[in-house]
C-alpha positions as semicolon CSV with decimal commas, in nm:
position;residue;x (nm);y (nm);z (nm)
1;M;0,615;-0,208;0,528
2;G;0,827;-0,217;0,837
3;D;0,721;-0,192;1,197
4;A;0,644;0,169;1,132
5;V;0,339;0,016;0,972
6;M;0,299;-0,227;1,257
7;S;0,075;-0,112;1,536
8;E;0,081;-0,231;1,894
9;D;0,296;-0,520;2,010
10;L;0,090;-0,829;2,090
11;L;0,055;-0,904;2,456
12;A;0,205;-1,249;2,452
13;D;0,268;-1,531;2,691
14;T;0,549;-1,754;2,570
15;A;0,366;-2,060;2,697
16;T;0,009;-1,995;2,598
17;G;0,033;-1,747;2,308
18;P;-0,146;-1,414;2,275
19;I;-0,353;-1,287;2,567
20;R;-0,698;-1,203;2,433
21;T;-0,738;-0,846;2,548
22;D;-0,927;-0,574;2,364
23;A;-0,588;-0,436;2,257
24;A;-0,504;-0,773;2,101
25;R;-0,839;-0,786;1,923
26;R;-0,779;-0,434;1,790
27;L;-0,437;-0,543;1,666
28;D;-0,586;-0,852;1,498
29;M;-0,837;-0,632;1,317
30;I;-0,560;-0,411;1,179
31;D;-0,327;-0,700;1,097
32;L;-0,601;-0,891;0,913
33;L;-0,662;-0,595;0,685
34;R;-0,293;-0,534;0,636
35;G;-0,245;-0,904;0,555
36;L;-0,521;-0,893;0,296
37;V;-0,374;-0,595;0,115
38;I;-0,035;-0,767;0,111
39;V;-0,205;-1,064;-0,059
40;L;-0,358;-0,823;-0,312
41;M;-0,026;-0,648;-0,362
42;V;0,144;-0,978;-0,447
43;L;-0,131;-1,034;-0,704
44;D;-0,073;-0,692;-0,857
45;H;0,301;-0,736;-0,891
46;T;0,262;-1,090;-1,024
47;R;0,028;-0,955;-1,291
48;D;0,269;-0,667;-1,365
49;Y;0,557;-0,907;-1,426
50;M;0,384;-1,201;-1,590
51;H;0,058;-1,114;-1,765
52;L;0,060;-1,124;-2,144
53;G;-0,085;-0,776;-2,177
54;A;0,105;-0,606;-1,895
55;L;0,344;-0,426;-2,132
56;A;0,088;-0,373;-2,405
57;F;-0,195;-0,176;-2,243
58;D;-0,338;-0,041;-1,919
59;P;-0,566;-0,302;-1,759
60;L;-0,804;-0,017;-1,674
61;D;-0,834;0,086;-2,042
62;L;-1,201;0,017;-2,113
63;D;-1,135;-0,025;-2,486
64;K;-0,889;-0,312;-2,434
65;T;-0,951;-0,473;-2,096
66;T;-1,189;-0,744;-1,980
67;P;-1,400;-0,731;-1,663
68;L;-1,179;-0,990;-1,489
69;L;-0,858;-0,807;-1,582
70;F;-1,009;-0,470;-1,489
71;F;-1,112;-0,581;-1,141
72;T;-0,791;-0,781;-1,092
73;R;-0,610;-0,450;-1,126
74;W;-0,873;-0,231;-0,962
75;I;-0,900;-0,426;-0,636
76;T;-0,528;-0,376;-0,581
77;H;-0,593;-0,002;-0,562
78;L;-0,674;-0,072;-0,197
79;C;-0,314;-0,157;-0,113
80;A;-0,122;0,171;-0,098
81;P;-0,387;0,390;0,069
82;T;-0,469;0,119;0,323
83;F;-0,104;0,066;0,416
84;T;-0,048;0,439;0,448
85;F;-0,367;0,501;0,646
86;L;-0,292;0,214;0,884
87;A;0,059;0,348;0,932
88;G;-0,095;0,671;1,060
89;V;-0,333;0,477;1,286
90;S;-0,044;0,271;1,424
91;I;0,158;0,582;1,502
92;F;-0,137;0,729;1,692
93;L;-0,182;0,407;1,890
94;Q;0,182;0,421;1,993
95;A;0,124;0,775;2,119
96;A;-0,189;0,657;2,301
97;R;0,019;0,391;2,475
98;G;0,256;0,656;2,609
99;K;0,526;0,694;2,342
100;T;0,497;1,070;2,296
101;G;0,723;1,371;2,250
102;W;1,081;1,311;2,149
103;P;1,074;0,927;2,179
104;L;0,795;0,913;1,921
105;S;0,957;1,175;1,697
106;R;1,289;0,991;1,713
107;F;1,114;0,664;1,628
108;L;0,950;0,823;1,322
109;L;1,273;0,988;1,209
110;T;1,479;0,671;1,227
111;R;1,206;0,450;1,083
112;G;1,136;0,693;0,803
113;L;1,502;0,719;0,709
114;W;1,534;0,341;0,722
115;L;1,245;0,299;0,478
116;V;1,388;0,560;0,240
117;V;1,730;0,388;0,241
118;L;1,572;0,050;0,174
119;E;1,355;0,188;-0,106
120;I;1,653;0,329;-0,296
121;S;1,861;0,016;-0,243
122;L;1,722;-0,335;-0,184
123;I;1,368;-0,260;-0,299
124;S;1,455;-0,068;-0,616
125;F;1,708;-0,336;-0,709
126;G;1,457;-0,613;-0,643
127;F;1,208;-0,459;-0,883
128;N;1,461;-0,379;-1,156
129;F;1,765;-0,607;-1,109
130;A;1,990;-0,324;-1,224
131;V;2,170;-0,027;-1,071
132;P;2,166;0,263;-1,056
133;F;1,788;0,299;-1,077
134;F;1,568;0,458;-0,812
135;F;1,213;0,324;-0,823
136;L;1,039;0,546;-0,568
137;Q;0,714;0,384;-0,465
138;I;0,494;0,369;-0,156
139;I;0,779;0,277;0,081
140;F;0,962;0,596;-0,014
141;A;0,645;0,805;0,024
142;M;0,570;0,649;0,363
143;G;0,927;0,695;0,482
144;V;0,933;1,065;0,397
145;S;0,583;1,104;0,542
146;M;0,700;0,957;0,873
147;I;0,990;1,200;0,881
148;A;0,745;1,487;0,824
149;L;0,503;1,350;1,083
150;A;0,787;1,341;1,337
151;A;0,760;1,719;1,351
152;L;0,380;1,717;1,384
153;V;0,307;1,453;1,648
154;W;0,348;1,721;1,913
155;L;0,018;1,868;1,788
156;P;-0,331;1,747;1,882
157;S;-0,460;1,466;1,660
158;R;-0,750;1,680;1,539
159;V;-0,505;1,936;1,397
160;I;-0,323;1,662;1,206
161;L;-0,659;1,528;1,087
162;L;-0,750;1,872;0,952
163;L;-0,416;1,893;0,772
164;G;-0,479;1,551;0,618
165;I;-0,825;1,654;0,498
166;V;-0,687;1,973;0,340
167;I;-0,409;1,785;0,158
168;V;-0,625;1,494;0,039
169;A;-0,911;1,720;-0,072
170;G;-0,703;2,003;-0,212
171;H;-0,382;1,876;-0,369
172;G;-0,560;1,811;-0,699
173;L;-0,605;2,187;-0,741
174;L;-0,230;2,207;-0,812
175;A;-0,246;1,958;-1,100
176;G;-0,227;2,240;-1,353
177;V;0,119;2,355;-1,252
178;S;0,342;2,347;-1,561
179;M;0,672;2,163;-1,533
180;D;0,816;2,404;-1,791
181;S;0,786;2,688;-1,542
182;L;1,020;2,514;-1,297
183;T;1,397;2,489;-1,284
184;A;1,564;2,150;-1,326
185;T;1,589;2,115;-0,947
186;G;1,232;2,236;-0,906
187;Q;1,111;1,973;-1,153
188;I;1,276;1,693;-0,956
189;L;1,128;1,825;-0,632
190;W;0,786;1,852;-0,797
191;R;0,813;1,492;-0,915
192;L;0,908;1,379;-0,565
193;G;0,634;1,580;-0,399
194;M;0,336;1,616;-0,629
195;Q;0,349;1,467;-0,978
196;P;0,477;1,121;-1,083
197;G;0,740;1,099;-1,352
198;G;1,106;1,070;-1,438
199;L;1,374;1,229;-1,222
200;G;1,566;1,405;-1,497
201;V;1,938;1,335;-1,483
202;V;1,882;1,095;-1,190
203;P;1,816;0,742;-1,321
204;G;1,474;0,631;-1,207
205;M;1,121;0,756;-1,150
206;S;0,893;0,882;-0,878
207;V;0,569;0,683;-0,886
208;Y;0,423;0,784;-0,549
209;P;0,481;1,158;-0,492
210;V;0,501;1,223;-0,121
211;I;0,257;1,503;-0,043
212;P;-0,074;1,330;-0,134
213;W;0,030;1,015;0,053
214;F;0,143;1,220;0,351
215;G;-0,213;1,354;0,359
216;I;-0,349;0,998;0,380
217;M;-0,108;0,915;0,665
218;C;-0,230;1,226;0,848
219;L;-0,587;1,102;0,804
220;G;-0,490;0,774;0,967
221;Y;-0,323;0,949;1,258
222;G;-0,607;1,197;1,299
223;L;-0,869;0,923;1,297
224;G;-0,659;0,708;1,529
225;P;-0,878;0,785;1,833
226;I;-1,150;0,572;1,672
227;F;-0,922;0,270;1,696
228;A;-0,847;0,338;2,063
229;M;-1,217;0,296;2,155
230;E;-1,354;-0,017;2,318
231;D;-1,468;-0,286;2,076
232;L;-1,836;-0,207;2,022
233;S;-1,786;0,169;1,999
234;R;-1,491;0,115;1,764
235;R;-1,697;-0,098;1,530
236;R;-1,981;0,153;1,525
237;A;-1,742;0,438;1,451
238;I;-1,567;0,246;1,172
239;T;-1,907;0,160;1,022
240;L;-2,003;0,527;1,016
241;L;-1,662;0,621;0,873
242;A;-1,693;0,362;0,594
243;A;-2,045;0,474;0,508
244;G;-1,943;0,839;0,510
245;L;-1,643;0,786;0,281
246;I;-1,841;0,581;0,028
247;L;-2,136;0,821;0,035
248;L;-1,910;1,120;-0,023
249;F;-1,748;0,935;-0,312
250;L;-2,088;0,881;-0,473
251;I;-2,192;1,243;-0,415
252;L;-1,877;1,372;-0,582
253;R;-1,825;1,107;-0,850
254;L;-2,168;1,036;-0,993
255;P;-2,232;1,393;-1,111
256;N;-1,860;1,438;-1,198
257;L;-1,863;1,715;-0,942
258;Y;-1,512;1,727;-0,792
259;G;-1,223;1,512;-0,685
260;E;-1,133;1,322;-1,002
261;P;-0,966;1,460;-1,317
262;Q;-1,105;1,179;-1,536
263;A;-1,479;1,229;-1,583
264;W;-1,683;0,915;-1,648
265;A;-1,924;0,895;-1,942
266;W;-2,226;0,689;-2,043
267;Q;-2,122;0,351;-2,180
268;A;-2,278;0,082;-2,396
269;N;-2,379;-0,135;-2,101
270;P;-2,408;-0,111;-1,721
271;G;-2,092;-0,314;-1,663
272;L;-1,876;-0,075;-1,864
273;M;-2,043;0,220;-1,695
274;L;-1,963;0,079;-1,351
275;M;-1,601;0,029;-1,452
276;D;-1,581;0,385;-1,587
277;I;-1,722;0,526;-1,262
278;L;-1,469;0,325;-1,062
279;K;-1,180;0,425;-1,288
280;V;-1,022;0,681;-1,058
281;S;-0,670;0,821;-1,056
282;K;-0,398;0,666;-0,843
283;Y;-0,092;0,855;-0,971
284;P;-0,123;1,082;-0,779
285;P;-0,420;0,962;-0,570
286;S;-0,726;1,174;-0,641
287;L;-0,978;1,261;-0,372
288;D;-1,233;1,022;-0,523
289;Y;-0,972;0,744;-0,534
290;T;-0,892;0,797;-0,167
291;L;-1,258;0,805;-0,065
292;I;-1,361;0,482;-0,235
293;T;-1,049;0,282;-0,147
294;L;-1,047;0,381;0,220
295;G;-1,424;0,337;0,240
296;L;-1,399;-0,019;0,113
297;A;-1,095;-0,082;0,333
298;M;-1,298;0,015;0,641
299;C;-1,573;-0,228;0,533
300;L;-1,314;-0,503;0,502
301;L;-1,171;-0,410;0,840
302;L;-1,502;-0,505;0,997
303;A;-1,569;-0,810;0,780
304;L;-1,234;-0,986;0,811
305;T;-1,273;-1,053;1,184
306;H;-1,567;-1,282;1,099
307;L;-1,359;-1,506;0,873
308;P;-1,299;-1,864;0,990
309;K;-0,970;-1,901;1,176
310;L;-0,833;-2,112;0,892
311;F;-0,849;-1,812;0,657
312;Q;-0,741;-1,562;0,921
313;A;-0,414;-1,744;0,989
314;P;-0,227;-1,651;0,667
315;L;-0,362;-1,295;0,673
316;L;-0,240;-1,249;1,030
317;A;0,100;-1,394;0,943
318;F;0,142;-1,153;0,653
319;G;-0,009;-0,860;0,843
320;R;0,222;-0,908;1,142
321;T;0,534;-0,921;0,924
322;P;0,451;-0,662;0,660
323;F;0,797;-0,541;0,574
324;L;0,970;-0,880;0,558
325;T;0,684;-1,020;0,349
326;Y;0,694;-0,716;0,121
327;L;1,068;-0,742;0,066
328;L;1,063;-1,118;0,005
329;H;0,776;-1,108;-0,242
330;I;0,954;-0,858;-0,469
331;Y;1,245;-1,094;-0,527
332;M;1,021;-1,401;-0,549
333;V;0,799;-1,244;-0,815
334;H;1,096;-1,121;-1,019
335;V;1,273;-1,458;-1,001
336;A;0,948;-1,637;-1,092
337;A;0,918;-1,410;-1,397
338;I;1,270;-1,506;-1,505
339;L;1,183;-1,875;-1,471
340;V;0,868;-1,827;-1,679
341;G;1,079;-1,644;-1,935
342;L;1,331;-1,928;-1,950
343;A;1,045;-2,171;-2,011
344;Q;0,938;-1,950;-2,303
345;G;1,292;-1,922;-2,442
346;I;1,358;-1,567;-2,321
347;P;1,706;-1,493;-2,181
348;P;1,731;-1,374;-1,818
349;A;1,911;-1,060;-1,936
350;H;1,580;-0,931;-2,071
351;F;1,452;-0,916;-1,712
352;T;1,730;-0,688;-1,595
353;N;1,666;-0,313;-1,608
354;F;1,309;-0,415;-1,678
355;L;1,173;-0,080;-1,559
356;G;1,432;0,133;-1,737
357;D;1,390;-0,049;-2,070
358;P;1,082;-0,274;-2,104
359;S;1,111;-0,282;-2,485
360;R;1,301;-0,613;-2,493
361;L;1,028;-0,802;-2,310
362;A;0,759;-0,625;-2,509
363;A;0,923;-0,744;-2,829
364;D;0,947;-1,099;-2,692
365;A;0,567;-1,129;-2,659
366;Y;0,640;-1,271;-2,316
367;G;0,376;-1,354;-2,059
368;L;0,106;-1,580;-1,920
369;T;-0,270;-1,583;-1,944
370;L;-0,458;-1,429;-1,654
371;P;-0,564;-1,768;-1,505
372;A;-0,198;-1,877;-1,512
373;V;-0,101;-1,552;-1,339
374;Y;-0,346;-1,636;-1,062
375;G;-0,184;-1,978;-1,030
376;V;0,165;-1,828;-0,990
377;W;0,027;-1,577;-0,739
378;L;-0,115;-1,855;-0,522
379;A;0,212;-2,049;-0,544
380;I;0,409;-1,745;-0,425
381;L;0,169;-1,698;-0,132
382;V;0,211;-2,064;-0,037
383;L;0,589;-2,018;-0,034
384;L;0,567;-1,693;0,164
385;Y;0,332;-1,816;0,435
386;P;0,562;-2,046;0,638
387;I;0,839;-1,782;0,638
388;S;0,606;-1,502;0,745
389;N;0,434;-1,721;1,003
390;A;0,762;-1,833;1,159
391;Y;0,888;-1,477;1,181
392;A;0,556;-1,355;1,326
393;R;0,581;-1,617;1,600
394;Y;0,941;-1,521;1,669
395;R;0,847;-1,153;1,701
396;M;0,566;-1,234;1,944
397;R;0,813;-1,397;2,182
398;H;1,110;-1,162;2,156
399;R;1,161;-0,791;2,212
400;N;1,501;-0,735;2,046
401;W;1,542;-0,377;1,926
402;W;1,640;-0,481;1,573
403;L;1,309;-0,659;1,520
404;S;1,136;-0,325;1,475
405;Y;1,349;-0,264;1,163
406;L;1,256;-0,584;0,983
């Protein structure tokens, strides 16, 4: 996710390691959460590329899924909104440390452009192993959002918070806009900004339209002052924020009041009913989706600091090197899928242009059981950890300008 998603630099002593200041503890809290969602993201992409049913049905389809498959997919809903929210928080913390005005705007412009370029090149290729194909996901949405935020960081944080609330709460009201009423250029812009889908004559698809995710980044920036508080006050404020987000989700979702286009219905048993209530829209992110995912993310933010150090270590390594870990895992998952395919007698060519034409793999009946997918996921994390940990240590002891781009 790049250093635009990184927050403060660790205060480090090359001989003794990190200095345990409140700023360092705040950074650990953020990096632990970011590391966890990277772990979940690797799980999601491993399932996407290797599960037997990945090309056959939506794992959230209550008529076809199982509870384990449903929650394997559902828990990964936390990834994109948490990354985007924490990016906004990190940008605010940079401003709080004195990087304001043009230096901050320039940082956001260059970092945003860098993320966009990487999304349409190395990242899209890593997912698809074919060009040209533009697979515009969360990195693209975050990059464009940073460019937009570069023009807004001159405003008070409460103004940006209000803008974020308006976008997150209100963008769903535009869901009824008909694509047929737009010109060809207008349709592409609408796909990029508001509604996922194909890009017309441009090969590829927009999966994460920018405007709703920009709203989530504005929320992170606007709520950034919470993360600048001293430790006890910060924890109290995050607790209240988590409770408020989850309570508002329940108020809106249980009576099917507002904020989610897919109404839930009474089911045959409580388990199915719970899954139906939690089945909220990610593409684009509905208000209810944003409330429950960020609410749970704030709960995890508080809980992860109580983990034993043994379990914190890999999360910190991943959380402190988000972009490198993200980029590496894409290629590792795709290559692992090819190896699994070879073991099942499927030619590697069927894994190229996978996103543009998944029919070949669908016809091959390719894939692993869900327990096997979990095994591959853990193996990929084991391979990633020493690389991420080594790079995290290197970053803590060096201040080269190029490190902020990788």
